[in-house]
Amino acid sequence: GEDVEQSLFLSVREGDSSVINCTYTDSSSTYLYWYKQEPGAGLQLLTYIFSNMDMKQDQRLTVLLNKKDKHLSLRIADTQTGDSAIYFCAEKLTDSWGKFQFGAGTQVVVTP
Amino acid sequence: EAGVAQSPRYKIIEKRQSVAFWCNPISGHATLYWYQQILGQGPKLLIQFQNNGVVDDSQLPKDRFSAERLKGVDSTLKIQPAKLEDSAVYLCASSYAGNTIYFGEGSWLTVV
């Protein structure tokens, strides 16, 4: 398909782990990203992974990349109420100018 | 380091009126992007500048939208005349080397 696909909604209890999944389109994408958007704000870069890596860990965030299936996931350990936001998966396409393509976003709601 | 600056943050206009949004990228970032984000969707690229030249404007509705980046720094996005379906958040982003893009807080447009 031509779209970056994500599930629309995830509800998680405070203190649990969250896993957000994404399927991207370009098997040659060199960089894959996770952005966070809080209400009324722009997109904040959370983390990114280079395509020659399988995993990247950054404090509470773990990114897993399965290139064969073009699947990207973001795990948030010990989820807090401040993690409630919309999370966007994005890929850098291998066209001439490296266009970024975004998914529709996964809304994560953290309940006490 | 200052982030991407955008103004105005919020704008309400009537259909058929015009509106302009301004963006100042992160200092030294040669690439500047304008994205449109409709509620419930991911950002969609409208136009990408490299310095003061346009490298991708394939998704820009050129009958009503225009953008310029004079002197390769600030940029302005204009809509004239506005339609109801232009209600969205207009996100400006910039990049130094094209591998990571940083977003501003967005300009929220409501067309009534």
PDB file of C-alpha atoms in Angstrom:
ATOM      1  CA  GLY A   1       0.000   0.000   0.000  1.00  0.00           C
ATOM      2  CA  GLU A   2       0.977   3.649  -0.174  1.00  0.00           C
ATOM      3  CA  ASP A   3       0.104   4.658   3.366  1.00  0.00           C
ATOM      4  CA  VAL A   4       1.967   4.369   6.640  1.00  0.00           C
ATOM      5  CA  GLU A   5      -0.502   2.471   8.813  1.00  0.00           C
ATOM      6  CA  GLN A   6      -1.040   2.677  12.533  1.00  0.00           C
ATOM      7  CA  SER A   7      -3.771   1.584  14.880  1.00  0.00           C
ATOM      8  CA  LEU A   8      -5.897   4.560  15.899  1.00  0.00           C
ATOM      9  CA  PHE A   9      -6.220   4.148  19.639  1.00  0.00           C
ATOM     10  CA  LEU A  10      -4.495   2.569  22.620  1.00  0.00           C
ATOM     11  CA  SER A  11      -5.596   2.641  26.238  1.00  0.00           C
ATOM     12  CA  VAL A  12      -3.075   1.721  28.915  1.00  0.00           C
ATOM     13  CA  ARG A  13      -2.912   1.805  32.689  1.00  0.00           C
ATOM     14  CA  GLU A  14      -0.372   3.998  34.426  1.00  0.00           C
ATOM     15  CA  GLY A  15       2.754   1.989  35.198  1.00  0.00           C
ATOM     16  CA  ASP A  16       2.148  -0.591  32.454  1.00  0.00           C
ATOM     17  CA  SER A  17       4.069  -0.796  29.188  1.00  0.00           C
ATOM     18  CA  SER A  18       2.594   0.621  25.965  1.00  0.00           C
ATOM     19  CA  VAL A  19       3.342  -0.788  22.545  1.00  0.00           C
ATOM     20  CA  ILE A  20       2.448   1.222  19.452  1.00  0.00           C
ATOM     21  CA  ASN A  21       2.758  -0.482  16.084  1.00  0.00           C
ATOM     22  CA  CYS A  22       3.311   0.843  12.584  1.00  0.00           C
ATOM     23  CA  THR A  23       3.638  -0.607   9.095  1.00  0.00           C
ATOM     24  CA  TYR A  24       5.568   1.504   6.635  1.00  0.00           C
ATOM     25  CA  THR A  25       5.744   1.464   2.875  1.00  0.00           C
ATOM     26  CA  ASP A  26       9.243   1.901   1.495  1.00  0.00           C
ATOM     27  CA  SER A  27      11.489  -1.113   2.053  1.00  0.00           C
ATOM     28  CA  SER A  28      14.471   1.116   1.233  1.00  0.00           C
ATOM     29  CA  SER A  29      13.662   3.777   3.831  1.00  0.00           C
ATOM     30  CA  THR A  30      16.867   4.699   5.615  1.00  0.00           C
ATOM     31  CA  TYR A  31      15.361   6.382   8.655  1.00  0.00           C
ATOM     32  CA  LEU A  32      12.194   5.698  10.616  1.00  0.00           C
ATOM     33  CA  TYR A  33      10.809   8.002  13.283  1.00  0.00           C
ATOM     34  CA  TRP A  34       8.426   8.355  16.166  1.00  0.00           C
ATOM     35  CA  TYR A  35       6.916  11.742  16.921  1.00  0.00           C
ATOM     36  CA  LYS A  36       4.663  12.760  19.816  1.00  0.00           C
ATOM     37  CA  GLN A  37       1.926  15.392  19.579  1.00  0.00           C
ATOM     38  CA  GLU A  38       0.265  16.769  22.665  1.00  0.00           C
ATOM     39  CA  PRO A  39      -2.994  18.768  22.444  1.00  0.00           C
ATOM     40  CA  GLY A  40      -2.525  22.150  20.824  1.00  0.00           C
ATOM     41  CA  ALA A  41       1.122  21.543  20.038  1.00  0.00           C
ATOM     42  CA  GLY A  42       3.284  20.615  17.090  1.00  0.00           C
ATOM     43  CA  LEU A  43       5.057  17.303  16.590  1.00  0.00           C
ATOM     44  CA  GLN A  44       7.962  16.561  18.903  1.00  0.00           C
ATOM     45  CA  LEU A  45      10.638  14.157  17.725  1.00  0.00           C
ATOM     46  CA  LEU A  46      10.858  11.311  20.230  1.00  0.00           C
ATOM     47  CA  THR A  47      13.338   8.992  18.639  1.00  0.00           C
ATOM     48  CA  TYR A  48      14.450   7.558  15.318  1.00  0.00           C
ATOM     49  CA  ILE A  49      16.158   4.428  14.108  1.00  0.00           C
ATOM     50  CA  PHE A  50      18.478   3.882  11.207  1.00  0.00           C
ATOM     51  CA  SER A  51      17.479   1.056   8.896  1.00  0.00           C
ATOM     52  CA  ASN A  52      20.564  -1.063   9.615  1.00  0.00           C
ATOM     53  CA  MET A  53      19.506  -1.417  13.252  1.00  0.00           C
ATOM     54  CA  ASP A  54      16.988  -3.848  14.745  1.00  0.00           C
ATOM     55  CA  MET A  55      16.517  -2.107  18.044  1.00  0.00           C
ATOM     56  CA  LYS A  56      17.211   1.176  19.729  1.00  0.00           C
ATOM     57  CA  GLN A  57      16.720   1.970  23.404  1.00  0.00           C
ATOM     58  CA  ASP A  58      16.497   5.461  24.849  1.00  0.00           C
ATOM     59  CA  GLN A  59      15.534   5.608  28.542  1.00  0.00           C
ATOM     60  CA  ARG A  60      11.885   4.417  28.713  1.00  0.00           C
ATOM     61  CA  LEU A  61      11.586   4.124  24.937  1.00  0.00           C
ATOM     62  CA  THR A  62      12.448   1.044  22.900  1.00  0.00           C
ATOM     63  CA  VAL A  63      12.123   0.993  19.127  1.00  0.00           C
ATOM     64  CA  LEU A  64      12.001  -2.317  17.288  1.00  0.00           C
ATOM     65  CA  LEU A  65      12.417  -2.579  13.526  1.00  0.00           C
ATOM     66  CA  ASN A  66      11.504  -5.583  11.390  1.00  0.00           C
ATOM     67  CA  LYS A  67      12.649  -4.702   7.875  1.00  0.00           C
ATOM     68  CA  LYS A  68      11.383  -7.914   6.336  1.00  0.00           C
ATOM     69  CA  ASP A  69       7.813  -7.114   7.371  1.00  0.00           C
ATOM     70  CA  LYS A  70       8.287  -3.317   7.207  1.00  0.00           C
ATOM     71  CA  HIS A  71       7.099  -3.135  10.784  1.00  0.00           C
ATOM     72  CA  LEU A  72       8.118  -0.586  13.378  1.00  0.00           C
ATOM     73  CA  SER A  73       7.092  -0.511  17.010  1.00  0.00           C
ATOM     74  CA  LEU A  74       7.537   1.840  19.951  1.00  0.00           C
ATOM     75  CA  ARG A  75       7.468   0.494  23.482  1.00  0.00           C
ATOM     76  CA  ILE A  76       7.070   2.909  26.374  1.00  0.00           C
ATOM     77  CA  ALA A  77       8.026   1.376  29.705  1.00  0.00           C
ATOM     78  CA  ASP A  78       6.331   2.469  32.942  1.00  0.00           C
ATOM     79  CA  THR A  79       3.779   4.600  31.084  1.00  0.00           C
ATOM     80  CA  GLN A  80       2.883   7.851  32.828  1.00  0.00           C
ATOM     81  CA  THR A  81      -0.106  10.191  32.476  1.00  0.00           C
ATOM     82  CA  GLY A  82       2.213  12.642  30.725  1.00  0.00           C
ATOM     83  CA  ASP A  83       2.618  10.082  27.955  1.00  0.00           C
ATOM     84  CA  SER A  84      -1.001  10.621  26.906  1.00  0.00           C
ATOM     85  CA  ALA A  85      -0.722  12.040  23.388  1.00  0.00           C
ATOM     86  CA  ILE A  86      -0.910  11.130  19.726  1.00  0.00           C
ATOM     87  CA  TYR A  87       2.098   9.215  18.424  1.00  0.00           C
ATOM     88  CA  PHE A  88       3.059   9.374  14.762  1.00  0.00           C
ATOM     89  CA  CYS A  89       5.204   6.930  12.889  1.00  0.00           C
ATOM     90  CA  ALA A  90       7.107   8.382   9.925  1.00  0.00           C
ATOM     91  CA  GLU A  91       9.502   7.157   7.275  1.00  0.00           C
ATOM     92  CA  LYS A  92      11.985   8.988   5.122  1.00  0.00           C
ATOM     93  CA  LEU A  93      11.317   7.872   1.563  1.00  0.00           C
ATOM     94  CA  THR A  94      14.113   7.184  -0.867  1.00  0.00           C
ATOM     95  CA  ASP A  95      12.808   9.554  -3.518  1.00  0.00           C
ATOM     96  CA  SER A  96      14.900  12.403  -4.842  1.00  0.00           C
ATOM     97  CA  TRP A  97      14.461  14.759  -1.939  1.00  0.00           C
ATOM     98  CA  GLY A  98      13.854  12.376   0.940  1.00  0.00           C
ATOM     99  CA  LYS A  99      10.209  13.120   1.529  1.00  0.00           C
ATOM    100  CA  PHE A 100       8.862  12.225   4.963  1.00  0.00           C
ATOM    101  CA  GLN A 101       5.623  10.253   5.065  1.00  0.00           C
ATOM    102  CA  PHE A 102       3.545  10.115   8.226  1.00  0.00           C
ATOM    103  CA  GLY A 103       0.943   7.738   9.559  1.00  0.00           C
ATOM    104  CA  ALA A 104      -2.433   8.965  10.834  1.00  0.00           C
ATOM    105  CA  GLY A 105      -1.313   8.696  14.434  1.00  0.00           C
ATOM    106  CA  THR A 106      -2.163   6.506  17.429  1.00  0.00           C
ATOM    107  CA  GLN A 107      -3.939   8.200  20.293  1.00  0.00           C
ATOM    108  CA  VAL A 108      -2.609   6.866  23.580  1.00  0.00           C
ATOM    109  CA  VAL A 109      -4.724   7.390  26.687  1.00  0.00           C
ATOM    110  CA  VAL A 110      -3.133   6.602  30.036  1.00  0.00           C
ATOM    111  CA  THR A 111      -5.554   5.892  32.851  1.00  0.00           C
ATOM    112  CA  PRO A 112      -4.684   6.045  36.566  1.00  0.00           C
TER     113      PRO A 112
ATOM    114  CA  GLU B   1      18.860  26.781  20.511  1.00  0.00           C
ATOM    115  CA  ALA B   2      15.581  28.376  19.449  1.00  0.00           C
ATOM    116  CA  GLY B   3      13.068  26.107  17.774  1.00  0.00           C
ATOM    117  CA  VAL B   4      10.939  26.665  14.702  1.00  0.00           C
ATOM    118  CA  ALA B   5       8.807  29.777  15.206  1.00  0.00           C
ATOM    119  CA  GLN B   6       5.379  30.184  13.643  1.00  0.00           C
ATOM    120  CA  SER B   7       2.725  32.875  13.697  1.00  0.00           C
ATOM    121  CA  PRO B   8      -0.091  33.440  14.130  1.00  0.00           C
ATOM    122  CA  ARG B   9      -0.944  30.503  16.394  1.00  0.00           C
ATOM    123  CA  TYR B  10      -4.664  30.744  15.748  1.00  0.00           C
ATOM    124  CA  LYS B  11      -6.713  32.287  12.982  1.00  0.00           C
ATOM    125  CA  ILE B  12     -10.425  32.266  12.204  1.00  0.00           C
ATOM    126  CA  ILE B  13     -11.514  33.578   8.809  1.00  0.00           C
ATOM    127  CA  GLU B  14     -14.571  33.411   6.603  1.00  0.00           C
ATOM    128  CA  LYS B  15     -14.533  31.397   3.413  1.00  0.00           C
ATOM    129  CA  ARG B  16     -13.204  33.258   0.415  1.00  0.00           C
ATOM    130  CA  GLN B  17     -10.999  35.442   2.630  1.00  0.00           C
ATOM    131  CA  SER B  18      -7.227  35.236   2.582  1.00  0.00           C
ATOM    132  CA  VAL B  19      -4.733  34.309   5.280  1.00  0.00           C
ATOM    133  CA  ALA B  20      -0.953  34.208   5.596  1.00  0.00           C
ATOM    134  CA  PHE B  21       1.247  32.196   7.920  1.00  0.00           C
ATOM    135  CA  TRP B  22       4.843  32.961   8.760  1.00  0.00           C
ATOM    136  CA  CYS B  23       7.663  30.615   9.710  1.00  0.00           C
ATOM    137  CA  ASN B  24      11.190  31.158  10.958  1.00  0.00           C
ATOM    138  CA  PRO B  25      13.196  27.911  10.895  1.00  0.00           C
ATOM    139  CA  ILE B  26      15.952  26.829  13.224  1.00  0.00           C
ATOM    140  CA  SER B  27      19.079  28.849  12.490  1.00  0.00           C
ATOM    141  CA  GLY B  28      21.257  27.211   9.872  1.00  0.00           C
ATOM    142  CA  HIS B  29      18.593  24.806   8.618  1.00  0.00           C
ATOM    143  CA  ALA B  30      18.603  24.878   4.833  1.00  0.00           C
ATOM    144  CA  THR B  31      15.475  22.785   4.318  1.00  0.00           C
ATOM    145  CA  LEU B  32      12.062  24.154   5.220  1.00  0.00           C
ATOM    146  CA  TYR B  33       8.739  22.324   4.977  1.00  0.00           C
ATOM    147  CA  TRP B  34       5.090  23.294   5.181  1.00  0.00           C
ATOM    148  CA  TYR B  35       2.718  20.537   6.203  1.00  0.00           C
ATOM    149  CA  GLN B  36      -1.056  20.517   6.464  1.00  0.00           C
ATOM    150  CA  GLN B  37      -2.572  18.456   9.271  1.00  0.00           C
ATOM    151  CA  ILE B  38      -6.310  17.927   9.143  1.00  0.00           C
ATOM    152  CA  LEU B  39      -7.951  16.813  12.378  1.00  0.00           C
ATOM    153  CA  GLY B  40      -7.505  13.083  12.894  1.00  0.00           C
ATOM    154  CA  GLN B  41      -4.866  12.724  10.191  1.00  0.00           C
ATOM    155  CA  GLY B  42      -1.123  12.783   9.950  1.00  0.00           C
ATOM    156  CA  PRO B  43       0.768  15.720   8.451  1.00  0.00           C
ATOM    157  CA  LYS B  44       0.723  15.986   4.673  1.00  0.00           C
ATOM    158  CA  LEU B  45       3.544  17.765   2.876  1.00  0.00           C
ATOM    159  CA  LEU B  46       2.473  20.868   0.981  1.00  0.00           C
ATOM    160  CA  ILE B  47       5.835  22.254  -0.082  1.00  0.00           C
ATOM    161  CA  GLN B  48       9.530  21.711   0.587  1.00  0.00           C
ATOM    162  CA  PHE B  49      12.235  24.338   0.113  1.00  0.00           C
ATOM    163  CA  GLN B  50      15.968  23.802  -0.118  1.00  0.00           C
ATOM    164  CA  ASN B  51      17.430  27.214   0.716  1.00  0.00           C
ATOM    165  CA  ASN B  52      15.189  29.530  -1.327  1.00  0.00           C
ATOM    166  CA  GLY B  53      14.340  27.047  -4.071  1.00  0.00           C
ATOM    167  CA  VAL B  54      11.300  24.780  -4.243  1.00  0.00           C
ATOM    168  CA  VAL B  55      12.158  21.071  -4.464  1.00  0.00           C
ATOM    169  CA  ASP B  56       8.667  19.570  -4.031  1.00  0.00           C
ATOM    170  CA  ASP B  57       5.316  21.304  -4.332  1.00  0.00           C
ATOM    171  CA  SER B  58       3.414  18.449  -5.937  1.00  0.00           C
ATOM    172  CA  GLN B  59       0.759  18.424  -3.195  1.00  0.00           C
ATOM    173  CA  LEU B  60       0.255  22.192  -3.029  1.00  0.00           C
ATOM    174  CA  PRO B  61      -3.151  23.328  -4.397  1.00  0.00           C
ATOM    175  CA  LYS B  62      -1.618  26.020  -6.536  1.00  0.00           C
ATOM    176  CA  ASP B  63      -4.909  27.611  -7.508  1.00  0.00           C
ATOM    177  CA  ARG B  64      -5.267  28.924  -3.949  1.00  0.00           C
ATOM    178  CA  PHE B  65      -2.077  28.224  -2.025  1.00  0.00           C
ATOM    179  CA  SER B  66       1.271  29.945  -2.493  1.00  0.00           C
ATOM    180  CA  ALA B  67       4.495  29.914  -0.539  1.00  0.00           C
ATOM    181  CA  GLU B  68       7.782  31.704  -0.718  1.00  0.00           C
ATOM    182  CA  ARG B  69      11.077  31.639   1.084  1.00  0.00           C
ATOM    183  CA  LEU B  70      12.893  34.812   0.240  1.00  0.00           C
ATOM    184  CA  LYS B  71      16.594  34.932   1.171  1.00  0.00           C
ATOM    185  CA  GLY B  72      16.497  31.271   2.177  1.00  0.00           C
ATOM    186  CA  VAL B  73      15.421  31.869   5.775  1.00  0.00           C
ATOM    187  CA  ASP B  74      11.851  32.886   6.704  1.00  0.00           C
ATOM    188  CA  SER B  75       8.903  31.582   4.773  1.00  0.00           C
ATOM    189  CA  THR B  76       5.306  32.625   4.223  1.00  0.00           C
ATOM    190  CA  LEU B  77       2.388  30.387   3.245  1.00  0.00           C
ATOM    191  CA  LYS B  78      -0.678  32.109   1.824  1.00  0.00           C
ATOM    192  CA  ILE B  79      -4.177  30.838   1.139  1.00  0.00           C
ATOM    193  CA  GLN B  80      -6.431  32.879  -1.127  1.00  0.00           C
ATOM    194  CA  PRO B  81      -9.354  32.372  -1.298  1.00  0.00           C
ATOM    195  CA  ALA B  82      -9.870  30.025   1.635  1.00  0.00           C
ATOM    196  CA  LYS B  83     -12.343  27.145   1.538  1.00  0.00           C
ATOM    197  CA  LEU B  84     -14.006  25.343   4.422  1.00  0.00           C
ATOM    198  CA  GLU B  85     -11.841  22.261   3.779  1.00  0.00           C
ATOM    199  CA  ASP B  86      -8.707  24.324   4.423  1.00  0.00           C
ATOM    200  CA  SER B  87      -9.470  24.226   8.155  1.00  0.00           C
ATOM    201  CA  ALA B  88      -6.403  22.501   9.548  1.00  0.00           C
ATOM    202  CA  VAL B  89      -3.161  23.000  11.392  1.00  0.00           C
ATOM    203  CA  TYR B  90      -0.364  24.347   9.217  1.00  0.00           C
ATOM    204  CA  LEU B  91       2.926  23.038  10.483  1.00  0.00           C
ATOM    205  CA  CYS B  92       6.265  24.450   9.528  1.00  0.00           C
ATOM    206  CA  ALA B  93       9.339  22.265   9.962  1.00  0.00           C
ATOM    207  CA  SER B  94      13.018  22.570   9.223  1.00  0.00           C
ATOM    208  CA  SER B  95      16.000  20.320   8.799  1.00  0.00           C
ATOM    209  CA  TYR B  96      19.769  20.772   8.705  1.00  0.00           C
ATOM    210  CA  ALA B  97      20.815  17.755   6.656  1.00  0.00           C
ATOM    211  CA  GLY B  98      17.463  16.271   5.710  1.00  0.00           C
ATOM    212  CA  ASN B  99      17.567  13.277   8.048  1.00  0.00           C
ATOM    213  CA  THR B 100      15.687  14.743  11.000  1.00  0.00           C
ATOM    214  CA  ILE B 101      12.985  17.361  10.833  1.00  0.00           C
ATOM    215  CA  TYR B 102      11.849  19.592  13.665  1.00  0.00           C
ATOM    216  CA  PHE B 103       8.384  21.087  13.833  1.00  0.00           C
ATOM    217  CA  GLY B 104       7.019  24.368  15.081  1.00  0.00           C
ATOM    218  CA  GLU B 105       3.924  24.606  17.260  1.00  0.00           C
ATOM    219  CA  GLY B 106       1.667  25.073  14.247  1.00  0.00           C
ATOM    220  CA  SER B 107      -0.815  27.667  13.031  1.00  0.00           C
ATOM    221  CA  TRP B 108      -4.406  26.586  13.632  1.00  0.00           C
ATOM    222  CA  LEU B 109      -6.794  27.758  10.924  1.00  0.00           C
ATOM    223  CA  THR B 110     -10.565  27.639  11.122  1.00  0.00           C
ATOM    224  CA  VAL B 111     -12.536  28.656   8.026  1.00  0.00           C
ATOM    225  CA  VAL B 112     -16.199  29.429   8.691  1.00  0.00           C
TER     226      VAL B 112
END
